[in-house]
Amino acid sequence: MAGDRPEGGEVPLLYSEGNVAARVALEREVRGWSTTELADRVTRAGVKMNQTAVWRIENGTPRRRINLDEALAFTRVFELPLEELMSPPLEGLDIASRRLVQEAVEAFYEARDARDRLHHAVVAIADHIKAHPDSSRAIHEQCLRLMGDERDARTLSSDIEDGGHY
């Protein structure tokens, strides 16, 4: 129907192979990866791909088609849900802004993982002290020795005494 299309053009698809190609290029650029590095990462994710294939997906005329296995490998490499990979890129963010957001997201997950690791280690030490109360003083002294900073060692010792980091 004539009313279903913008004047002189086609209705843009919400999800399309063209969107995937644009997202592949954008996500690769945001991470500062070359087409070769992306191809290597996709290959390590389980789908053999070379640099030429990435270039043809992003720039080819006609554009290289993307099969489902490749799309799923891209979602693993970029850590995006498939629906997000297929969606049009958000407008209003330049590459520098996207890189800053990417860096913040990566730092967030690294910090979360480090907090979880610390919590589990503190709980394990607290459990050890409960089972071996005579080791408490030596454990606290070892914290000070390894950390070198008395205030930080006291903070860690306090977490241990409380039985957790959170």
GROMACS .gro file of C-alpha atoms in nm:
model
  166
    1MET     CA    1   0.000   0.000   0.000
    2ALA     CA    2   0.119   0.348  -0.077
    3GLY     CA    3   0.051   0.467   0.279
    4ASP     CA    4   0.287   0.207   0.427
    5ARG     CA    5   0.602   0.362   0.281
    6PRO     CA    6   0.772   0.694   0.338
    7GLU     CA    7   0.756   0.920   0.037
    8GLY     CA    8   0.995   0.791  -0.229
    9GLY     CA    9   1.148   0.512  -0.020
   10GLU     CA   10   1.109   0.177   0.140
   11VAL     CA   11   0.999   0.115   0.495
   12PRO     CA   12   1.319   0.051   0.693
   13LEU     CA   13   1.332  -0.292   0.851
   14LEU     CA   14   1.373  -0.305   1.226
   15TYR     CA   15   1.584  -0.620   1.195
   16SER     CA   16   1.785  -0.681   0.883
   17GLU     CA   17   2.108  -0.824   0.754
   18GLY     CA   18   2.211  -0.468   0.667
   19ASN     CA   19   2.170  -0.372   1.033
   20VAL     CA   20   2.390  -0.666   1.132
   21ALA     CA   21   2.658  -0.554   0.887
   22ALA     CA   22   2.642  -0.197   1.018
   23ARG     CA   23   2.658  -0.321   1.379
   24VAL     CA   24   2.952  -0.550   1.301
   25ALA     CA   25   3.145  -0.252   1.161
   26LEU     CA   26   3.044  -0.025   1.448
   27GLU     CA   27   3.116  -0.276   1.726
   28ARG     CA   28   3.453  -0.362   1.569
   29GLU     CA   29   3.548   0.006   1.542
   30VAL     CA   30   3.434   0.084   1.897
   31ARG     CA   31   3.667  -0.187   2.026
   32GLY     CA   32   3.951  -0.065   1.806
   33TRP     CA   33   3.983  -0.404   1.634
   34SER     CA   34   4.104  -0.454   1.279
   35THR     CA   35   3.905  -0.670   1.041
   36THR     CA   36   4.177  -0.935   1.086
   37GLU     CA   37   4.140  -0.928   1.465
   38LEU     CA   38   3.762  -0.961   1.441
   39ALA     CA   39   3.796  -1.253   1.199
   40ASP     CA   40   4.037  -1.423   1.442
   41ARG     CA   41   3.795  -1.372   1.732
   42VAL     CA   42   3.502  -1.511   1.532
   43THR     CA   43   3.715  -1.811   1.437
   44ARG     CA   44   3.806  -1.868   1.805
   45ALA     CA   45   3.431  -1.844   1.883
   46GLY     CA   46   3.382  -2.149   1.662
   47VAL     CA   47   3.305  -2.015   1.313
   48LYS     CA   48   3.589  -2.001   1.064
   49MET     CA   49   3.619  -1.653   0.915
   50ASN     CA   50   3.893  -1.453   0.746
   51GLN     CA   51   3.963  -1.081   0.716
   52THR     CA   52   3.824  -1.064   0.363
   53ALA     CA   53   3.488  -1.201   0.481
   54VAL     CA   54   3.464  -0.932   0.751
   55TRP     CA   55   3.553  -0.661   0.498
   56ARG     CA   56   3.293  -0.792   0.250
   57ILE     CA   57   3.025  -0.803   0.525
   58GLU     CA   58   3.098  -0.441   0.614
   59ASN     CA   59   3.179  -0.291   0.273
   60GLY     CA   60   3.112  -0.534  -0.009
   61THR     CA   61   2.902  -0.454  -0.313
   62PRO     CA   62   2.703  -0.664  -0.304
   63ARG     CA   63   2.739  -0.709   0.068
   64ARG     CA   64   2.846  -1.056   0.182
   65ARG     CA   65   2.556  -1.243   0.340
   66ILE     CA   66   2.578  -1.351   0.705
   67ASN     CA   67   2.460  -1.697   0.802
   68LEU     CA   68   2.308  -1.781   1.139
   69ASP     CA   69   2.624  -1.946   1.275
   70GLU     CA   70   2.822  -1.631   1.191
   71ALA     CA   71   2.559  -1.404   1.348
   72LEU     CA   72   2.570  -1.612   1.667
   73ALA     CA   73   2.951  -1.598   1.668
   74PHE     CA   74   2.934  -1.218   1.638
   75THR     CA   75   2.697  -1.207   1.938
   76ARG     CA   76   2.948  -1.410   2.142
   77VAL     CA   77   3.244  -1.198   2.033
   78PHE     CA   78   3.067  -0.867   2.095
   79GLU     CA   79   2.875  -0.997   2.401
   80LEU     CA   80   2.546  -0.874   2.258
   81PRO     CA   81   2.208  -1.048   2.239
   82LEU     CA   82   2.114  -1.148   1.883
   83GLU     CA   83   1.824  -0.903   1.882
   84GLU     CA   84   2.062  -0.618   1.966
   85LEU     CA   85   2.305  -0.721   1.691
   86MET     CA   86   2.017  -0.718   1.440
   87SER     CA   87   1.882  -0.380   1.553
   88PRO     CA   88   1.983  -0.055   1.386
   89PRO     CA   89   2.274   0.117   1.563
   90LEU     CA   90   2.171   0.389   1.806
   91GLU     CA   91   2.213   0.734   1.665
   92GLY     CA   92   2.360   1.027   1.851
   93LEU     CA   93   2.678   0.861   1.979
   94ASP     CA   94   3.004   0.907   1.796
   95ILE     CA   95   3.282   0.647   1.802
   96ALA     CA   96   3.468   0.822   2.086
   97SER     CA   97   3.156   0.821   2.305
   98ARG     CA   98   3.085   0.458   2.224
   99ARG     CA   99   3.444   0.368   2.315
  100LEU     CA  100   3.410   0.546   2.649
  101VAL     CA  101   3.086   0.360   2.722
  102GLN     CA  102   3.248   0.031   2.617
  103GLU     CA  103   3.542   0.097   2.851
  104ALA     CA  104   3.306   0.179   3.138
  105VAL     CA  105   3.102  -0.137   3.080
  106GLU     CA  106   3.415  -0.354   3.070
  107ALA     CA  107   3.549  -0.189   3.389
  108PHE     CA  108   3.213  -0.240   3.559
  109TYR     CA  109   3.216  -0.615   3.489
  110GLU     CA  110   3.582  -0.648   3.588
  111ALA     CA  111   3.513  -0.468   3.918
  112ARG     CA  112   3.204  -0.681   3.983
  113ASP     CA  113   3.400  -0.998   3.918
  114ALA     CA  114   3.682  -0.878   4.145
  115ARG     CA  115   3.432  -0.796   4.424
  116ASP     CA  116   3.281  -1.144   4.392
  117ARG     CA  117   3.626  -1.304   4.401
  118LEU     CA  118   3.720  -1.099   4.709
  119HIS     CA  119   3.396  -1.192   4.882
  120HIS     CA  120   3.449  -1.564   4.822
  121ALA     CA  121   3.810  -1.543   4.944
  122VAL     CA  122   3.709  -1.352   5.258
  123VAL     CA  123   3.432  -1.603   5.335
  124ALA     CA  124   3.678  -1.891   5.290
  125ILE     CA  125   3.928  -1.728   5.529
  126ALA     CA  126   3.651  -1.655   5.783
  127ASP     CA  127   3.538  -2.019   5.763
  128HIS     CA  128   3.899  -2.131   5.809
  129ILE     CA  129   3.936  -1.914   6.120
  130LYS     CA  130   3.611  -2.058   6.263
  131ALA     CA  131   3.751  -2.407   6.217
  132HIS     CA  132   4.102  -2.306   6.340
  133PRO     CA  133   4.060  -2.013   6.584
  134ASP     CA  134   4.427  -2.024   6.682
  135SER     CA  135   4.522  -1.917   6.324
  136SER     CA  136   4.340  -1.583   6.344
  137ARG     CA  137   4.632  -1.368   6.460
  138ALA     CA  138   4.875  -1.518   6.207
  139ILE     CA  139   4.625  -1.465   5.923
  140HIS     CA  140   4.583  -1.098   6.014
  141GLU     CA  141   4.961  -1.055   6.035
  142GLN     CA  142   4.999  -1.218   5.695
  143CYS     CA  143   4.743  -0.973   5.551
  144LEU     CA  144   4.954  -0.684   5.680
  145ARG     CA  145   5.273  -0.838   5.545
  146LEU     CA  146   5.130  -0.895   5.198
  147MET     CA  147   4.943  -0.567   5.174
  148GLY     CA  148   5.205  -0.340   5.327
  149ASP     CA  149   4.944  -0.078   5.414
  150GLU     CA  150   4.812  -0.102   5.768
  151ARG     CA  151   4.481   0.068   5.692
  152ASP     CA  152   4.407  -0.163   5.398
  153ALA     CA  153   4.509  -0.466   5.606
  154ARG     CA  154   4.275  -0.356   5.886
  155THR     CA  155   3.992  -0.316   5.636
  156LEU     CA  156   4.049  -0.666   5.498
  157SER     CA  157   4.082  -0.809   5.850
  158SER     CA  158   3.754  -0.640   5.945
  159ASP     CA  159   3.583  -0.797   5.641
  160ILE     CA  160   3.722  -1.136   5.747
  161GLU     CA  161   3.595  -1.090   6.103
  162ASP     CA  162   3.253  -0.992   5.968
  163GLY     CA  163   3.253  -1.307   5.755
  164GLY     CA  164   3.217  -1.142   5.416
  165HIS     CA  165   3.298  -0.847   5.195
  166TYR     CA  166   2.945  -0.734   5.102
   0.00000   0.00000   0.00000
